[in-house]
Amino acid sequence: MEILKNEAANLIKKSKYTMAFTGAGISVESGIPPFRGEHGLWNKYDPQVLDLVYFLNNPEHCWNYIREIFYDFFADAKPNDAHRVLAQMESNKLLNAVVTQNIDNLHYEAGSETVYEFHGNSKKLKCLKCGKIYDAGDIDFENIPPKCVNDGEVLKPDFIFFGEGIPPDAYADSFAAAEKAKVCIIVGSTGEVTPASYVPRTAKQAGATIIEINPEETIFTSSITDIYLKGKATEVLNQLGELLF
Ligand code: NAD
């Protein structure tokens, strides 16, 4: 494992374009559970509350759960060392972009600047009628569903629901990064969510070396991963950070 970490650090130091591709696993140590797996949110909640058509027909019912999951529960989460090491790598010109599937804003809060949010961000809400964007911090979640001041329409969190497309800019930026990447570091992703999982696959096809950090093997591990660093995101990224800074 030590040899693998040294090899990974050396590749990152030499790389002309390095990207990270992060999933729910990087935020587990910030207290946000993943959706899938033994302790996943879908064991407790019905994913239907994030289905666009169901939401549009049942906004009040859905908002009860959305508030609990994303605004009571996620709200206090702070970035952890894994987010911070990636931000430090960017400051030290060792990382060019983070493509994240996460909607928790923690990469920005850790100080990363080039972040492509493939699934959107829960810290913003959007009026589906006029497009007005609201900061979650300005919303009174005692009164749900929250409504637009312009037209009284129900607001929707500005992350994608089942049945919605990927935000076009994030999609284009993420695949452009993948095409350029010489190294792609996958952190905490099952690889089961498409089209997000095509991002590291595109990087691999374009010639990048794939480094994967996860306590469990995934469908990436046996297919595209070149260097598998088994372990929690904070442990492994802290160790990589020591080799890099
Ligand atoms: P996922 O594909 O994001 O995978 C979670 C992965 O994290 C698993 O492979 C697991 O082994 C790994 N993991 C668990 N603890 C870890 C740790 N300490 N360090 C590193 N890796 C760890 O799966 P999902 O949870 O089903 O998410 C699906 C989609 O839902 C994501 O792509 C994301 O868009 C969204 N989601 C976002 C958040 C968030 O914003 N924090 C949370 C849950 C889900």
Tab-separated table of C-alpha atoms and ligand atoms in Angstrom:
chain	number	residue	atom	x	y	z
A	1	MET	CA	0.000	0.000	0.000
A	2	GLU	CA	2.893	2.399	0.826
A	3	ILE	CA	4.416	1.723	-2.571
A	4	LEU	CA	1.061	2.380	-4.238
A	5	LYS	CA	0.642	5.692	-2.404
A	6	ASN	CA	4.140	6.785	-3.403
A	7	GLU	CA	3.403	5.805	-6.984
A	8	ALA	CA	0.121	7.768	-6.879
A	9	ALA	CA	1.850	10.844	-5.417
A	10	ASN	CA	4.583	10.726	-8.059
A	11	LEU	CA	2.032	10.455	-10.875
A	12	ILE	CA	0.114	13.450	-9.489
A	13	LYS	CA	3.330	15.508	-9.191
A	14	LYS	CA	4.234	14.780	-12.812
A	15	SER	CA	0.711	15.114	-14.260
A	16	LYS	CA	-0.136	18.076	-16.490
A	17	TYR	CA	-3.870	17.840	-15.731
A	18	THR	CA	-5.308	16.098	-12.680
A	19	MET	CA	-8.973	15.861	-11.806
A	20	ALA	CA	-10.877	14.391	-8.892
A	21	PHE	CA	-14.224	12.659	-9.286
A	22	THR	CA	-16.055	12.485	-5.986
A	23	GLY	CA	-19.158	10.696	-4.730
A	24	ALA	CA	-21.170	10.498	-1.541
A	25	GLY	CA	-18.305	8.614	0.181
A	26	ILE	CA	-16.126	11.719	0.513
A	27	SER	CA	-18.801	13.345	2.698
A	28	VAL	CA	-19.536	10.309	4.891
A	29	GLU	CA	-16.920	11.477	7.417
A	30	SER	CA	-18.681	14.857	7.508
A	31	GLY	CA	-21.729	13.008	8.815
A	32	ILE	CA	-23.719	12.788	5.560
A	33	PRO	CA	-24.705	9.196	4.780
A	34	PRO	CA	-24.690	7.863	1.221
A	35	PHE	CA	-27.961	6.958	-0.479
A	36	ARG	CA	-27.117	3.331	-1.129
A	37	GLY	CA	-25.685	0.579	1.064
A	38	GLU	CA	-26.327	-0.653	4.585
A	39	HIS	CA	-26.561	2.771	6.234
A	40	GLY	CA	-27.858	4.503	3.109
A	41	LEU	CA	-30.639	7.095	3.185
A	42	TRP	CA	-32.810	4.958	0.903
A	43	ASN	CA	-33.167	2.429	3.730
A	44	LYS	CA	-34.993	5.128	5.684
A	45	TYR	CA	-36.649	7.290	3.027
A	46	ASP	CA	-38.617	6.590	-0.130
A	47	PRO	CA	-36.624	7.827	-3.179
A	48	GLN	CA	-39.986	8.771	-4.728
A	49	VAL	CA	-39.851	12.111	-2.842
A	50	LEU	CA	-37.058	13.074	-5.273
A	51	ASP	CA	-38.952	12.030	-8.398
A	52	LEU	CA	-39.765	15.156	-10.400
A	53	VAL	CA	-43.280	14.160	-11.479
A	54	TYR	CA	-44.209	12.948	-7.997
A	55	PHE	CA	-42.776	16.150	-6.478
A	56	LEU	CA	-44.790	18.361	-8.840
A	57	ASN	CA	-47.977	16.509	-7.900
A	58	ASN	CA	-47.251	16.230	-4.155
A	59	PRO	CA	-45.012	19.186	-3.206
A	60	GLU	CA	-46.055	19.435	0.435
A	61	HIS	CA	-45.577	15.730	1.158
A	62	CYS	CA	-42.183	15.705	-0.611
A	63	TRP	CA	-41.017	18.905	1.080
A	64	ASN	CA	-41.579	17.339	4.532
A	65	TYR	CA	-38.900	14.758	3.716
A	66	ILE	CA	-36.702	17.057	1.645
A	67	ARG	CA	-36.497	19.483	4.570
A	68	GLU	CA	-35.575	16.687	6.976
A	69	ILE	CA	-32.942	15.110	4.722
A	70	PHE	CA	-31.300	18.099	3.083
A	71	TYR	CA	-31.954	21.092	5.320
A	72	ASP	CA	-32.227	19.786	8.923
A	73	PHE	CA	-29.761	16.987	8.545
A	74	PHE	CA	-27.199	18.128	5.906
A	75	ALA	CA	-27.222	21.731	7.109
A	76	ASP	CA	-24.660	21.321	9.910
A	77	ALA	CA	-22.182	19.218	7.937
A	78	LYS	CA	-18.710	20.734	7.618
A	79	PRO	CA	-15.950	19.835	5.152
A	80	ASN	CA	-13.553	17.133	6.328
A	81	ASP	CA	-9.836	16.579	5.705
A	82	ALA	CA	-10.517	14.849	2.387
A	83	HIS	CA	-12.264	17.950	1.006
A	84	ARG	CA	-9.468	20.097	2.474
A	85	VAL	CA	-6.615	18.076	0.947
A	86	LEU	CA	-8.242	18.385	-2.508
A	87	ALA	CA	-8.589	22.160	-1.984
A	88	GLN	CA	-4.932	22.367	-0.901
A	89	MET	CA	-3.880	20.365	-3.960
A	90	GLU	CA	-5.655	22.912	-6.168
A	91	SER	CA	-3.910	25.832	-4.392
A	92	ASN	CA	-0.586	24.047	-4.874
A	93	LYS	CA	-1.340	23.559	-8.605
A	94	LEU	CA	-1.548	19.790	-8.187
A	95	LEU	CA	-5.249	19.540	-9.036
A	96	ASN	CA	-7.077	21.234	-11.906
A	97	ALA	CA	-10.737	20.409	-11.254
A	98	VAL	CA	-13.139	18.535	-9.006
A	99	VAL	CA	-16.121	16.885	-10.662
A	100	THR	CA	-18.539	16.025	-7.873
A	101	GLN	CA	-21.766	14.093	-7.791
A	102	ASN	CA	-22.421	15.584	-4.369
A	103	ILE	CA	-24.907	18.341	-3.759
A	104	ASP	CA	-23.671	19.356	-0.303
A	105	ASN	CA	-21.432	22.327	-1.282
A	106	LEU	CA	-18.608	20.960	0.895
A	107	HIS	CA	-15.892	21.217	-1.791
A	108	TYR	CA	-16.541	24.959	-2.074
A	109	GLU	CA	-16.678	25.313	1.703
A	110	ALA	CA	-13.279	23.603	1.937
A	111	GLY	CA	-11.801	26.166	-0.494
A	112	SER	CA	-11.877	24.371	-3.851
A	113	GLU	CA	-12.555	26.823	-6.674
A	114	THR	CA	-12.893	24.772	-9.852
A	115	VAL	CA	-15.804	22.504	-8.954
A	116	TYR	CA	-18.215	21.047	-11.494
A	117	GLU	CA	-21.384	20.026	-9.672
A	118	PHE	CA	-22.773	17.263	-11.863
A	119	HIS	CA	-26.001	16.905	-9.884
A	120	GLY	CA	-26.460	20.523	-8.775
A	121	ASN	CA	-26.344	21.991	-5.265
A	122	SER	CA	-28.781	21.803	-2.346
A	123	LYS	CA	-27.790	25.245	-1.014
A	124	LYS	CA	-29.812	26.906	-3.766
A	125	LEU	CA	-33.520	26.656	-4.513
A	126	LYS	CA	-35.167	27.506	-7.791
A	127	CYS	CA	-38.607	28.652	-8.933
A	128	LEU	CA	-39.614	26.333	-11.763
A	129	LYS	CA	-41.832	29.057	-13.270
A	130	CYS	CA	-39.691	32.240	-13.356
A	131	GLY	CA	-36.264	30.702	-12.649
A	132	LYS	CA	-35.516	32.939	-9.643
A	133	ILE	CA	-32.744	31.425	-7.507
A	134	TYR	CA	-32.858	31.573	-3.698
A	135	ASP	CA	-30.164	30.871	-1.092
A	136	ALA	CA	-31.292	28.088	1.228
A	137	GLY	CA	-30.134	30.272	4.144
A	138	ASP	CA	-32.841	32.814	3.272
A	139	ILE	CA	-35.695	30.302	3.265
A	140	ASP	CA	-38.090	29.872	6.180
A	141	PHE	CA	-38.327	26.093	6.351
A	142	GLU	CA	-41.040	26.346	9.019
A	143	ASN	CA	-43.435	27.145	6.168
A	144	ILE	CA	-43.326	24.405	3.568
A	145	PRO	CA	-43.533	24.116	0.692
A	146	PRO	CA	-41.439	27.278	0.218
A	147	LYS	CA	-42.852	29.511	-2.517
A	148	CYS	CA	-41.523	32.088	-4.956
A	149	VAL	CA	-42.108	35.742	-3.979
A	150	ASN	CA	-42.691	36.616	-7.653
A	151	ASP	CA	-45.382	34.155	-8.606
A	152	GLY	CA	-46.227	31.971	-5.584
A	153	GLU	CA	-44.905	28.844	-7.368
A	154	VAL	CA	-43.409	26.051	-5.221
A	155	LEU	CA	-39.598	26.180	-5.026
A	156	LYS	CA	-37.503	23.134	-5.846
A	157	PRO	CA	-34.001	22.446	-4.509
A	158	ASP	CA	-31.501	23.230	-7.281
A	159	PHE	CA	-30.148	19.713	-7.499
A	160	ILE	CA	-31.414	17.202	-9.991
A	161	PHE	CA	-34.319	14.944	-9.186
A	162	PHE	CA	-34.979	11.563	-10.776
A	163	GLY	CA	-36.313	12.346	-14.230
A	164	GLU	CA	-34.238	15.506	-14.760
A	165	GLY	CA	-31.251	16.092	-17.019
A	166	ILE	CA	-27.727	16.993	-15.896
A	167	PRO	CA	-27.107	20.785	-15.783
A	168	PRO	CA	-25.644	21.436	-19.282
A	169	ASP	CA	-22.637	23.533	-18.173
A	170	ALA	CA	-21.601	21.046	-15.484
A	171	TYR	CA	-22.002	18.208	-17.985
A	172	ALA	CA	-19.877	19.918	-20.644
A	173	ASP	CA	-17.187	21.074	-18.171
A	174	SER	CA	-16.945	17.632	-16.539
A	175	PHE	CA	-16.439	15.757	-19.801
A	176	ALA	CA	-14.027	18.424	-21.083
A	177	ALA	CA	-11.961	17.894	-17.917
A	178	ALA	CA	-12.094	14.121	-18.408
A	179	GLU	CA	-10.826	14.442	-21.981
A	180	LYS	CA	-7.823	16.475	-20.757
A	181	ALA	CA	-7.009	14.449	-17.655
A	182	LYS	CA	-3.692	12.664	-17.267
A	183	VAL	CA	-4.658	11.518	-13.763
A	184	CYS	CA	-8.188	11.043	-12.394
A	185	ILE	CA	-8.650	10.420	-8.647
A	186	ILE	CA	-11.981	8.755	-7.862
A	187	VAL	CA	-13.007	9.241	-4.233
A	188	GLY	CA	-15.970	7.479	-2.594
A	189	SER	CA	-18.172	6.598	-5.551
A	190	THR	CA	-19.913	3.296	-6.266
A	191	GLY	CA	-19.818	4.020	-9.995
A	192	GLU	CA	-23.428	2.905	-10.226
A	193	VAL	CA	-24.936	6.295	-11.044
A	194	THR	CA	-25.039	7.157	-14.748
A	195	PRO	CA	-24.224	9.311	-16.642
A	196	ALA	CA	-21.885	10.531	-13.850
A	197	SER	CA	-19.864	7.303	-13.902
A	198	TYR	CA	-19.028	7.921	-17.585
A	199	VAL	CA	-16.835	10.855	-16.502
A	200	PRO	CA	-13.934	8.766	-15.088
A	201	ARG	CA	-14.526	6.180	-17.821
A	202	THR	CA	-14.033	8.947	-20.389
A	203	ALA	CA	-10.835	10.013	-18.615
A	204	LYS	CA	-9.551	6.441	-18.775
A	205	GLN	CA	-10.364	6.179	-22.492
A	206	ALA	CA	-8.565	9.459	-23.085
A	207	GLY	CA	-5.446	7.984	-21.494
A	208	ALA	CA	-5.635	9.052	-17.846
A	209	THR	CA	-4.285	6.932	-15.021
A	210	ILE	CA	-7.106	6.175	-12.586
A	211	ILE	CA	-6.412	6.297	-8.845
A	212	GLU	CA	-9.334	5.109	-6.711
A	213	ILE	CA	-9.871	5.760	-2.986
A	214	ASN	CA	-12.644	3.793	-1.282
A	215	PRO	CA	-12.867	1.411	1.709
A	216	GLU	CA	-14.802	-1.002	-0.532
A	217	GLU	CA	-14.050	-2.186	-4.050
A	218	THR	CA	-16.497	-0.858	-6.658
A	219	ILE	CA	-17.385	-1.540	-10.272
A	220	PHE	CA	-14.584	0.872	-11.191
A	221	THR	CA	-11.959	-1.160	-9.294
A	222	SER	CA	-11.891	-4.156	-11.604
A	223	SER	CA	-12.661	-2.224	-14.788
A	224	ILE	CA	-10.773	1.100	-15.001
A	225	THR	CA	-8.789	1.567	-11.769
A	226	ASP	CA	-4.989	1.478	-12.115
A	227	ILE	CA	-4.077	2.202	-8.487
A	228	TYR	CA	-6.580	1.193	-5.802
A	229	LEU	CA	-5.941	2.854	-2.440
A	230	LYS	CA	-8.208	1.020	-0.027
A	231	GLY	CA	-9.358	3.131	2.914
A	232	LYS	CA	-11.442	6.024	4.088
A	233	ALA	CA	-11.208	9.261	2.156
A	234	THR	CA	-9.730	11.302	5.035
A	235	GLU	CA	-7.063	8.713	5.930
A	236	VAL	CA	-5.872	8.104	2.394
A	237	LEU	CA	-5.995	11.731	1.243
A	238	ASN	CA	-4.176	12.912	4.389
A	239	GLN	CA	-1.418	10.378	3.650
A	240	LEU	CA	-1.276	11.446	0.010
A	241	GLY	CA	-1.185	15.084	1.157
A	242	GLU	CA	1.900	14.330	3.285
A	243	LEU	CA	3.655	12.957	0.216
A	244	LEU	CA	2.582	15.886	-1.957
A	245	PHE	CA	3.009	19.056	0.167
B	1	NAD	P1	-22.093	6.794	-4.384
B	1	NAD	O1	-21.926	6.253	-5.724
B	1	NAD	O2	-21.850	8.216	-4.200
B	1	NAD	O3	-21.143	5.872	-3.406
B	1	NAD	C1	-20.852	5.930	-2.092
B	1	NAD	C2	-19.482	5.238	-1.959
B	1	NAD	O4	-18.818	5.781	-0.837
B	1	NAD	C3	-19.482	3.716	-1.740
B	1	NAD	O5	-18.680	3.097	-2.734
B	1	NAD	C4	-18.809	3.527	-0.366
B	1	NAD	O6	-17.995	2.363	-0.274
B	1	NAD	C5	-17.986	4.785	-0.289
B	1	NAD	N1	-17.616	5.216	1.062
B	1	NAD	C6	-18.275	5.047	2.225
B	1	NAD	N2	-17.589	5.620	3.238
B	1	NAD	C7	-16.477	6.174	2.697
B	1	NAD	C8	-15.385	6.907	3.220
B	1	NAD	N3	-15.295	7.221	4.523
B	1	NAD	N4	-14.419	7.313	2.370
B	1	NAD	C9	-14.481	7.016	1.038
B	1	NAD	N5	-15.494	6.326	0.491
B	1	NAD	C10	-16.490	5.908	1.309
B	1	NAD	O7	-23.425	6.343	-3.934
B	1	NAD	P2	-24.761	6.914	-3.396
B	1	NAD	O8	-24.646	7.236	-1.970
B	1	NAD	O9	-25.759	5.928	-3.845
B	1	NAD	O10	-25.012	8.283	-4.151
B	1	NAD	C11	-25.645	8.365	-5.352
B	1	NAD	C12	-25.697	9.813	-5.734
B	1	NAD	O11	-26.483	10.513	-4.755
B	1	NAD	C13	-24.356	10.449	-5.686
B	1	NAD	O12	-23.811	10.337	-6.916
B	1	NAD	C14	-24.708	11.865	-5.217
B	1	NAD	O13	-25.159	12.635	-6.313
B	1	NAD	C15	-25.927	11.734	-4.372
B	1	NAD	N6	-25.634	11.854	-2.943
B	1	NAD	C16	-24.981	12.975	-2.519
B	1	NAD	C17	-24.689	13.129	-1.190
B	1	NAD	C18	-23.959	14.375	-0.775
B	1	NAD	O14	-24.109	15.415	-1.406
B	1	NAD	N7	-23.132	14.289	0.259
B	1	NAD	C19	-25.062	12.130	-0.279
B	1	NAD	C20	-25.744	11.000	-0.754
B	1	NAD	C21	-25.999	10.863	-2.096
